[in-house]
Tab-separated table of C-alpha atoms and ligand atoms in Angstrom:
chain	number	residue	atom	x	y	z
A	1	MET	CA	-15.164	145.831	-147.881
A	2	ASN	CA	-14.125	147.458	-144.694
A	3	SER	CA	-15.647	149.550	-141.994
A	4	GLY	CA	-17.395	152.785	-142.655
A	5	THR	CA	-15.041	154.772	-140.490
A	6	ASP	CA	-11.727	156.305	-141.439
A	7	SER	CA	-8.761	154.159	-140.431
A	8	ALA	CA	-5.296	155.063	-139.299
A	9	LEU	CA	-2.298	155.028	-141.636
A	10	ASP	CA	-0.864	152.287	-139.516
A	11	SER	CA	0.604	149.822	-141.997
A	12	LEU	CA	3.466	151.175	-144.041
A	13	PRO	CA	3.602	150.463	-147.808
A	14	PRO	CA	6.841	149.323	-149.510
A	15	LEU	CA	9.550	151.974	-149.740
A	16	ALA	CA	11.536	152.811	-152.908
A	17	LEU	CA	14.542	155.100	-153.338
A	18	TYR	CA	14.825	157.310	-156.425
A	19	VAL	CA	18.139	159.017	-157.271
A	20	HIS	CA	18.113	161.808	-159.850
A	21	LEU	CA	21.228	162.283	-161.992
A	22	PRO	CA	20.236	165.263	-164.130
A	23	TRP	CA	22.763	165.639	-166.939
A	24	CYS	CA	22.694	164.534	-170.570
A	25	VAL	CA	25.201	164.972	-173.391
A	26	ARG	CA	22.675	167.379	-174.885
A	27	LYS	CA	18.978	168.085	-174.493
A	28	CYS	CA	16.681	166.188	-176.883
A	29	PRO	CA	14.111	168.451	-178.572
A	30	TYR	CA	11.107	166.468	-177.286
A	31	CYS	CA	12.288	166.051	-173.681
A	32	ASP	CA	10.418	167.601	-170.768
A	33	PHE	CA	12.258	165.674	-168.041
A	34	ASN	CA	14.410	167.516	-165.550
A	35	SER	CA	17.534	167.055	-167.663
A	36	HIS	CA	20.275	169.533	-168.503
A	37	GLN	CA	23.142	169.665	-170.946
A	38	ALA	CA	26.236	168.442	-169.118
A	39	PRO	CA	29.052	170.924	-168.466
A	40	SER	CA	32.416	170.053	-170.053
A	41	GLU	CA	33.387	168.432	-166.759
A	42	LEU	CA	30.690	166.739	-164.697
A	43	PRO	CA	30.805	167.817	-161.012
A	44	ALA	CA	30.489	164.127	-160.127
A	45	LYS	CA	32.156	164.230	-156.706
A	46	ASP	CA	30.217	167.291	-155.492
A	47	TYR	CA	26.967	165.841	-156.755
A	48	VAL	CA	27.528	162.399	-155.191
A	49	ASP	CA	28.504	163.979	-151.840
A	50	ALA	CA	25.383	166.163	-152.000
A	51	LEU	CA	23.173	163.118	-152.749
A	52	LEU	CA	24.403	161.332	-149.634
A	53	ALA	CA	23.918	164.513	-147.585
A	54	ASP	CA	20.412	164.838	-149.047
A	55	LEU	CA	19.595	161.277	-147.984
A	56	GLU	CA	20.807	161.967	-144.461
A	57	LEU	CA	18.478	164.953	-144.139
A	58	ASP	CA	15.456	162.722	-144.810
A	59	LEU	CA	16.576	159.672	-142.834
A	60	PRO	CA	14.364	160.536	-139.823
A	61	LEU	CA	11.327	160.181	-142.115
A	62	VAL	CA	12.188	156.579	-143.059
A	63	TRP	CA	13.877	155.323	-139.893
A	64	GLY	CA	13.829	151.536	-139.555
A	65	ARG	CA	12.217	150.919	-142.946
A	66	THR	CA	13.601	148.663	-145.666
A	67	VAL	CA	14.208	149.939	-149.193
A	68	GLN	CA	12.807	147.494	-151.761
A	69	SER	CA	14.141	149.136	-154.930
A	70	ILE	CA	16.643	151.776	-156.012
A	71	PHE	CA	16.296	153.601	-159.319
A	72	PHE	CA	18.995	155.834	-160.836
A	73	GLY	CA	17.031	158.024	-163.251
A	74	GLY	CA	17.776	161.136	-165.208
A	75	GLY	CA	19.014	162.712	-167.250
A	76	THR	CA	21.549	160.110	-168.257
A	77	PRO	CA	22.819	158.306	-165.149
A	78	SER	CA	25.310	156.332	-167.259
A	79	LEU	CA	27.309	159.586	-167.612
A	80	PHE	CA	28.413	158.770	-164.057
A	81	SER	CA	31.080	156.063	-164.078
A	82	ALA	CA	30.592	152.793	-162.177
A	83	LYS	CA	32.922	154.091	-159.466
A	84	TRP	CA	30.401	156.792	-158.509
A	85	ILE	CA	27.420	154.446	-158.693
A	86	GLU	CA	29.262	151.998	-156.439
A	87	ARG	CA	30.039	154.780	-153.969
A	88	LEU	CA	26.387	155.781	-153.900
A	89	ILE	CA	25.056	152.251	-153.405
A	90	ALA	CA	27.580	151.605	-150.625
A	91	GLY	CA	26.576	154.959	-149.074
A	92	PHE	CA	22.881	154.021	-149.203
A	93	ARG	CA	23.555	150.630	-147.615
A	94	ALA	CA	25.575	152.261	-144.841
A	95	ARG	CA	22.711	154.646	-144.015
A	96	LEU	CA	19.587	152.630	-144.806
A	97	ARG	CA	18.375	149.078	-144.599
A	98	VAL	CA	18.326	147.937	-148.249
A	99	SER	CA	16.705	144.573	-148.976
A	100	PRO	CA	19.271	142.018	-150.221
A	101	GLN	CA	16.788	141.291	-153.046
A	102	ALA	CA	16.330	144.984	-153.930
A	103	GLU	CA	15.823	145.729	-157.611
A	104	CYS	CA	18.507	148.256	-158.518
A	105	THR	CA	18.021	149.967	-161.895
A	106	LEU	CA	20.353	152.213	-163.864
A	107	GLU	CA	19.010	154.249	-166.761
A	108	ALA	CA	21.562	154.331	-169.545
A	109	ASN	CA	21.732	155.805	-173.009
A	110	PRO	CA	23.580	154.192	-175.911
A	111	GLY	CA	26.695	156.162	-176.710
A	112	THR	CA	27.280	157.183	-173.073
A	113	THR	CA	28.682	153.977	-171.589
A	114	GLU	CA	31.974	153.715	-173.456
A	115	HIS	CA	33.940	154.671	-170.338
A	116	ASP	CA	32.503	151.746	-168.361
A	117	SER	CA	31.071	148.417	-169.401
A	118	PHE	CA	27.833	147.146	-167.887
A	119	SER	CA	29.914	144.519	-166.067
A	120	ALA	CA	31.416	147.380	-164.058
A	121	TYR	CA	27.920	148.690	-163.221
A	122	ARG	CA	26.847	145.136	-162.286
A	123	ASP	CA	29.825	144.872	-159.936
A	124	ALA	CA	28.797	148.231	-158.461
A	125	GLY	CA	25.413	146.694	-157.478
A	126	ILE	CA	23.199	147.335	-160.517
A	127	ASN	CA	20.941	144.378	-161.375
A	128	ARG	CA	18.552	146.015	-163.859
A	129	VAL	CA	19.281	148.312	-166.812
A	130	SER	CA	16.850	150.556	-168.662
A	131	LEU	CA	18.265	151.482	-172.058
A	132	GLY	CA	16.956	154.611	-173.828
A	133	VAL	CA	16.889	153.243	-177.386
A	134	GLN	CA	13.767	155.095	-178.698
A	135	SER	CA	14.262	153.768	-182.258
A	136	PHE	CA	16.692	151.567	-184.202
A	137	ASN	CA	16.310	153.665	-187.338
A	138	ASP	CA	19.273	156.027	-187.788
A	139	GLU	CA	17.285	158.590	-189.735
A	140	LEU	CA	14.495	158.701	-187.147
A	141	LEU	CA	17.034	158.938	-184.332
A	142	GLN	CA	18.497	161.975	-186.041
A	143	ARG	CA	15.068	163.561	-186.356
A	144	LEU	CA	14.649	162.978	-182.615
A	145	GLY	CA	17.942	164.777	-181.978
A	146	ARG	CA	19.447	161.724	-180.284
A	147	ILE	CA	23.233	161.443	-179.964
A	148	HIS	CA	23.300	157.726	-180.786
A	149	GLY	CA	22.709	155.545	-183.816
A	150	SER	CA	21.994	151.839	-184.287
A	151	ALA	CA	25.706	150.947	-183.951
A	152	GLU	CA	25.840	152.387	-180.413
A	153	ILE	CA	22.659	150.495	-179.510
A	154	GLU	CA	24.259	147.252	-180.649
A	155	THR	CA	27.376	147.914	-178.569
A	156	ALA	CA	25.318	148.727	-175.468
A	157	VAL	CA	23.077	145.651	-175.820
A	158	GLU	CA	26.101	143.415	-176.281
A	159	SER	CA	27.697	144.876	-173.156
A	160	ILE	CA	24.475	144.261	-171.156
A	161	HIS	CA	24.381	140.617	-172.283
A	162	THR	CA	28.100	140.136	-171.601
A	163	ALA	CA	27.490	141.425	-168.069
A	164	GLY	CA	24.775	138.772	-167.653
A	165	ILE	CA	22.134	141.366	-166.757
A	166	SER	CA	18.974	139.532	-167.802
A	167	ASN	CA	16.601	142.082	-166.253
A	168	PHE	CA	16.835	144.722	-168.930
A	169	ASN	CA	14.369	147.227	-170.357
A	170	ILE	CA	14.314	148.925	-173.730
A	171	ASP	CA	12.598	152.313	-174.005
A	172	LEU	CA	11.024	152.648	-177.434
A	173	MET	CA	8.803	155.378	-178.886
A	174	TYR	CA	6.378	155.318	-181.797
A	175	ALA	CA	4.527	157.871	-183.914
A	176	LEU	CA	7.863	159.586	-184.577
A	177	PRO	CA	8.236	162.413	-187.116
A	178	GLY	CA	7.626	160.924	-190.581
A	179	GLN	CA	7.514	157.313	-189.260
A	180	SER	CA	5.438	154.736	-191.155
A	181	THR	CA	3.658	151.771	-189.534
A	182	ASN	CA	6.172	149.433	-191.188
A	183	GLU	CA	9.043	151.378	-189.640
A	184	ALA	CA	7.387	151.163	-186.213
A	185	LEU	CA	6.983	147.385	-186.684
A	186	ASP	CA	10.610	147.112	-187.746
A	187	ASP	CA	11.647	148.902	-184.526
A	188	ILE	CA	9.629	146.459	-182.428
A	189	ARG	CA	11.121	143.450	-184.247
A	190	ARG	CA	14.629	144.759	-183.679
A	191	ALA	CA	13.857	145.453	-180.016
A	192	ILE	CA	12.559	141.888	-179.531
A	193	HIS	CA	15.706	140.578	-181.246
A	194	CYS	CA	17.781	142.258	-178.470
A	195	ALA	CA	16.078	139.864	-175.967
A	196	PRO	CA	15.056	142.405	-173.314
A	197	SER	CA	12.869	141.257	-170.405
A	198	HIS	CA	10.842	144.485	-170.431
A	199	LEU	CA	9.750	147.052	-172.965
A	200	SER	CA	8.470	150.576	-172.309
A	201	PHE	CA	6.605	151.577	-175.442
A	202	TYR	CA	5.436	155.192	-175.621
A	203	GLN	CA	3.753	157.374	-178.184
A	204	LEU	CA	5.787	160.527	-178.848
A	205	THR	CA	3.801	163.514	-177.645
A	206	ILE	CA	4.745	167.147	-177.950
A	207	GLU	CA	5.092	168.656	-174.483
A	208	PRO	CA	5.144	172.347	-173.539
A	209	ASN	CA	8.558	173.921	-172.907
A	210	THR	CA	10.360	171.720	-175.421
A	211	ALA	CA	12.110	172.599	-178.687
A	212	PHE	CA	9.530	170.484	-180.569
A	213	HIS	CA	6.742	172.553	-179.010
A	214	ALA	CA	8.324	175.753	-180.308
A	215	SER	CA	8.882	174.238	-183.739
A	216	PRO	CA	6.669	171.147	-184.103
A	217	PRO	CA	7.672	168.376	-186.518
A	218	LYS	CA	4.980	166.641	-188.571
A	219	LEU	CA	3.827	163.562	-186.690
A	220	PRO	CA	1.727	160.628	-187.938
A	221	ASP	CA	-2.021	161.257	-187.491
A	222	GLU	CA	-3.960	159.652	-184.636
A	223	ASP	CA	-5.351	156.801	-186.800
A	224	THR	CA	-1.838	155.836	-187.923
A	225	ALA	CA	-0.554	156.077	-184.339
A	226	TRP	CA	-3.414	153.801	-183.203
A	227	ASP	CA	-2.554	151.333	-185.965
A	228	MET	CA	1.100	151.283	-184.891
A	229	GLN	CA	0.136	150.686	-181.272
A	230	GLU	CA	-2.208	147.825	-182.171
A	231	GLN	CA	0.091	146.058	-184.629
A	232	CYS	CA	3.192	146.449	-182.464
A	233	GLY	CA	1.172	145.181	-179.476
A	234	GLU	CA	0.271	142.023	-181.438
A	235	LEU	CA	3.938	141.377	-182.201
A	236	LEU	CA	4.853	141.809	-178.539
A	237	LEU	CA	2.092	139.425	-177.468
A	238	GLU	CA	3.259	136.804	-179.976
A	239	SER	CA	6.779	137.160	-178.575
A	240	GLY	CA	5.747	136.414	-174.998
A	241	PHE	CA	5.414	139.929	-173.609
A	242	ARG	CA	2.357	140.910	-171.560
A	243	GLN	CA	1.119	144.467	-171.160
A	244	TYR	CA	0.639	145.337	-167.489
A	245	GLU	CA	0.402	149.132	-167.743
A	246	ILE	CA	-0.589	151.504	-170.540
A	247	SER	CA	3.050	151.810	-171.737
A	248	ALA	CA	4.768	148.855	-170.049
A	249	TRP	CA	5.261	145.297	-171.356
A	250	ALA	CA	7.166	142.522	-169.603
A	251	ARG	CA	8.016	138.858	-169.815
A	252	ALA	CA	6.743	136.746	-166.893
A	253	GLY	CA	8.515	137.684	-163.666
A	254	PHE	CA	10.079	140.881	-165.031
A	255	ARG	CA	7.598	143.663	-164.242
A	256	CYS	CA	9.426	146.743	-162.975
A	257	ARG	CA	9.043	146.577	-159.186
A	258	HIS	CA	10.124	150.182	-158.717
A	259	ASN	CA	7.513	151.613	-161.089
A	260	LEU	CA	4.840	149.217	-159.792
A	261	ASN	CA	5.426	150.668	-156.345
A	262	TYR	CA	4.695	154.195	-157.706
A	263	TRP	CA	1.591	152.963	-159.473
A	264	ARG	CA	0.354	151.095	-156.383
A	265	TYR	CA	0.737	154.257	-154.261
A	266	GLY	CA	3.691	152.920	-152.318
A	267	ASP	CA	6.164	155.250	-150.624
A	268	PHE	CA	9.213	156.703	-152.321
A	269	LEU	CA	12.090	158.838	-151.186
A	270	GLY	CA	13.603	160.912	-153.982
A	271	ILE	CA	17.021	162.532	-153.683
A	272	GLY	CA	18.877	164.871	-156.027
A	273	ALA	CA	17.861	167.865	-158.144
A	274	GLY	CA	14.088	168.093	-158.601
A	275	ALA	CA	13.386	164.695	-156.986
A	276	HIS	CA	9.989	164.054	-155.369
A	277	SER	CA	9.210	162.074	-152.214
A	278	LYS	CA	5.925	160.682	-150.946
A	279	LEU	CA	6.151	159.238	-147.474
A	280	THR	CA	3.576	157.840	-145.058
A	281	LEU	CA	4.074	159.093	-141.500
A	282	PRO	CA	2.023	156.978	-139.074
A	283	ALA	CA	3.054	159.004	-136.006
A	284	GLU	CA	1.596	162.146	-137.603
A	285	GLN	CA	-1.249	160.234	-139.273
A	286	SER	CA	-0.345	161.914	-142.539
A	287	VAL	CA	1.284	161.512	-145.919
A	288	ARG	CA	4.009	163.997	-146.776
A	289	ARG	CA	5.239	165.143	-150.172
A	290	ARG	CA	8.599	166.862	-150.628
A	291	VAL	CA	10.151	168.291	-153.791
A	292	ARG	CA	13.803	169.314	-154.174
A	293	HIS	CA	14.951	172.374	-156.156
A	294	ARG	CA	14.869	171.475	-159.814
A	295	HIS	CA	17.989	172.961	-161.361
A	296	PRO	CA	21.157	171.038	-160.411
A	297	ASP	CA	23.182	174.233	-159.772
A	298	VAL	CA	20.412	175.659	-157.581
A	299	TRP	CA	19.981	172.362	-155.726
A	300	LEU	CA	23.745	171.995	-155.134
A	301	LYS	CA	23.926	175.533	-153.684
A	302	ALA	CA	20.737	175.003	-151.692
A	303	MET	CA	22.183	171.831	-150.155
A	304	GLN	CA	24.979	173.972	-148.731
A	305	SER	CA	22.618	176.614	-147.366
A	306	GLY	CA	20.299	173.988	-145.861
A	307	GLU	CA	17.248	175.145	-147.841
A	308	TRP	CA	17.112	172.343	-150.334
A	309	LEU	CA	13.335	171.881	-150.541
A	310	ALA	CA	11.205	173.692	-153.112
A	311	ASP	CA	8.009	172.251	-151.597
A	312	ASP	CA	7.150	170.346	-148.431
A	313	ARG	CA	3.544	169.664	-147.473
A	314	LEU	CA	1.063	167.195	-146.128
A	315	ILE	CA	-1.289	165.630	-148.668
A	316	GLY	CA	-4.951	166.060	-147.731
A	317	GLU	CA	-7.381	163.131	-147.683
A	318	GLU	CA	-9.187	163.946	-150.944
A	319	GLU	CA	-5.881	164.377	-152.742
A	320	ARG	CA	-4.696	161.005	-151.410
A	321	VAL	CA	-7.854	159.383	-152.763
A	322	PHE	CA	-7.209	160.901	-156.193
A	323	GLU	CA	-3.531	159.965	-156.233
A	324	PHE	CA	-4.333	156.403	-155.135
A	325	PHE	CA	-6.628	155.898	-158.134
A	326	LEU	CA	-4.718	158.005	-160.661
A	327	ASN	CA	-1.976	155.531	-161.480
A	328	GLN	CA	-3.607	152.244	-160.496
A	329	LEU	CA	-6.247	152.819	-163.142
A	330	ARG	CA	-3.429	152.613	-165.701
A	331	LEU	CA	-2.657	149.054	-164.548
A	332	TYR	CA	-4.216	146.124	-166.396
A	333	ASP	CA	-4.724	144.240	-163.111
A	334	GLY	CA	-6.717	147.217	-161.824
A	335	VAL	CA	-6.966	148.754	-158.357
A	336	ARG	CA	-6.476	146.633	-155.217
A	337	LYS	CA	-9.410	147.458	-152.979
A	338	ASP	CA	-7.758	146.061	-149.841
A	339	GLN	CA	-4.933	148.609	-150.162
A	340	PHE	CA	-7.188	151.660	-150.301
A	341	THR	CA	-7.588	152.365	-146.587
A	342	PRO	CA	-4.077	151.357	-145.438
A	343	ARG	CA	-2.483	153.568	-148.128
A	344	THR	CA	-4.775	156.599	-147.963
A	345	GLY	CA	-5.990	156.528	-144.347
A	346	VAL	CA	-9.494	157.100	-145.711
A	347	GLY	CA	-12.484	154.833	-145.056
A	348	TRP	CA	-14.095	152.968	-147.959
A	349	ASN	CA	-17.440	154.648	-147.215
A	350	ARG	CA	-16.003	157.927	-148.524
A	351	ILE	CA	-15.761	156.588	-152.072
A	352	SER	CA	-18.347	153.823	-152.290
A	353	ALA	CA	-21.066	156.021	-153.816
A	354	ARG	CA	-18.681	157.271	-156.558
A	355	LEU	CA	-17.631	153.723	-157.354
A	356	GLU	CA	-21.178	152.411	-157.497
A	357	LYS	CA	-22.020	155.175	-159.959
A	358	ALA	CA	-19.029	154.242	-162.162
A	359	ILE	CA	-20.019	150.556	-162.059
A	360	GLU	CA	-23.626	151.422	-162.968
A	361	ARG	CA	-22.393	153.469	-165.927
A	362	GLY	CA	-20.370	150.484	-167.126
A	363	VAL	CA	-16.900	152.102	-166.948
A	364	LEU	CA	-15.624	150.101	-163.943
A	365	GLN	CA	-16.085	146.489	-162.879
A	366	ASP	CA	-15.621	145.001	-159.438
A	367	SER	CA	-14.234	141.467	-159.425
A	368	CYS	CA	-12.191	139.363	-156.981
A	369	GLY	CA	-11.116	142.308	-154.841
A	370	MET	CA	-9.988	144.361	-157.824
A	371	LEU	CA	-11.572	147.359	-159.530
A	372	LYS	CA	-10.850	147.408	-163.249
A	373	PRO	CA	-11.843	149.707	-166.070
A	374	THR	CA	-14.162	147.967	-168.573
A	375	ALA	CA	-13.492	148.194	-172.332
A	376	LEU	CA	-15.650	151.346	-172.251
A	377	GLY	CA	-13.706	152.560	-169.211
A	378	TRP	CA	-10.355	152.344	-171.066
A	379	ARG	CA	-11.778	154.698	-173.684
A	380	PHE	CA	-12.893	157.148	-170.990
A	381	SER	CA	-10.047	156.803	-168.495
A	382	ASN	CA	-9.805	160.592	-168.078
A	383	GLU	CA	-13.447	160.664	-167.087
A	384	ILE	CA	-12.901	157.953	-164.473
A	385	GLN	CA	-9.906	159.818	-163.054
A	386	ALA	CA	-11.969	163.021	-162.901
A	387	MET	CA	-14.446	161.220	-160.590
A	388	PHE	CA	-11.763	161.148	-157.912
A	389	LEU	CA	-10.501	164.715	-158.329
A	390	PRO	CA	-10.486	166.682	-155.084
A	391	PRO	CA	-13.265	169.322	-155.176
A	392	GLY	CA	-12.195	172.572	-156.816
A	393	ILE	CA	-8.962	171.136	-158.253
A	394	GLU	CA	-8.220	170.961	-161.963
A	395	LYS	CA	-6.503	167.795	-163.176
A	396	LYS	CA	-2.767	168.357	-163.164
A	397	PRO	CA	-0.566	166.670	-165.749
A	398	GLN	CA	0.400	163.126	-164.738
A	399	SER	CA	3.992	164.261	-164.264
A	400	SER	CA	2.960	166.525	-161.375
A	401	TYR	CA	2.132	163.453	-159.329
A	402	ASN	CA	4.911	161.154	-160.437
A	403	ALA	CA	7.606	163.465	-161.636
A	404	ASP	CA	10.239	160.778	-161.285
A	405	LEU	CA	8.440	158.050	-163.139
A	406	HIS	CA	10.450	156.849	-166.114
B	501	SF4	S1	18.577	161.576	-173.188
B	501	SF4	FE1	16.554	161.305	-172.199
B	501	SF4	S2	16.588	162.611	-170.380
B	501	SF4	FE2	18.322	163.242	-171.693
B	501	SF4	S3	17.508	164.953	-172.887
B	501	SF4	FE3	17.213	163.091	-174.130
B	501	SF4	S4	15.152	162.346	-173.601
B	501	SF4	FE4	15.753	163.844	-172.024
């Protein structure tokens, strides 16, 4: 591996742009994202103008760089019509260099795209859709407090196919209130039948500050949840999907480039209410994290007053080391050793003793330039992550580091 001395942050990682559109028809009882029930009339024009103004404020931090992916996340971005998405993409291209091959994802929820077909979003510049299906079972969807049913899913999937958008993700959850393993398998079969290129498959967990936390539903026990995960995973494998991250499955060539950039500790500029940025600044030899005000009303007002940031700080070396490993250890390919110093600015010698210890204990293996958890390591992934925690810091929830990861 490299030198024993710390190296400069002199080679910039890929840059992604995240755009937060924070409103939903109503708040789901399990949701801890920064999402808010939409007012009767969406302030679409004010919000879009503020997003472009927000981008301009951070342009000096990304001058001359090329954006490799754009992700419209939420909330429910498909509440914004294609006209507004087109205006935003044109506004980004006028202000930033956007790669002609950029992956450009729109999160959409069934039942919210009646006003515009996916062909209109495709014409606006969207080339990847992430559809929040969660389940195909009408009764389970009701228990989850979702606004859609299986009929709306069918309509949305048909519209995606008609638009010719082949790069399309389905978000699906398992271990839902009262769900049996057979029902989870049925959901996976129906998802595969929709012919997506990517599947995000998550276990429902009860998060603090949600309606489910205040009044928890009865969920399947851990053994049943494990069974669902295993059996559904087998079906996905048989159908040509490969798991590349704890919750992400893709067909060959369709891994989500935007999320991979987060996981590989690339740079991202986040705009909109509550959005996070992580940017490498070679001139200052530092990595900077910025967070916007979370509530859309507060952020919109703050944009006018010029005090739009809730947090703005440089990330210290130990914290960079932790963040670098945190998400890469979720990837099945493991951690790329050659990216450690260029992305953290920290010399390999600072972590070699910790890694040797982990390898000796049999939780990590070092092969072909990659560090991967062993089978034992997957069972103790929290323990591995704790090895890289900055001294004196408790592990924060994953969302504190990647608040915009969907
Ligand atoms: S639709 Fe998604 S973002 Fe909106 S409240 Fe439900 S889970 Fe949260």
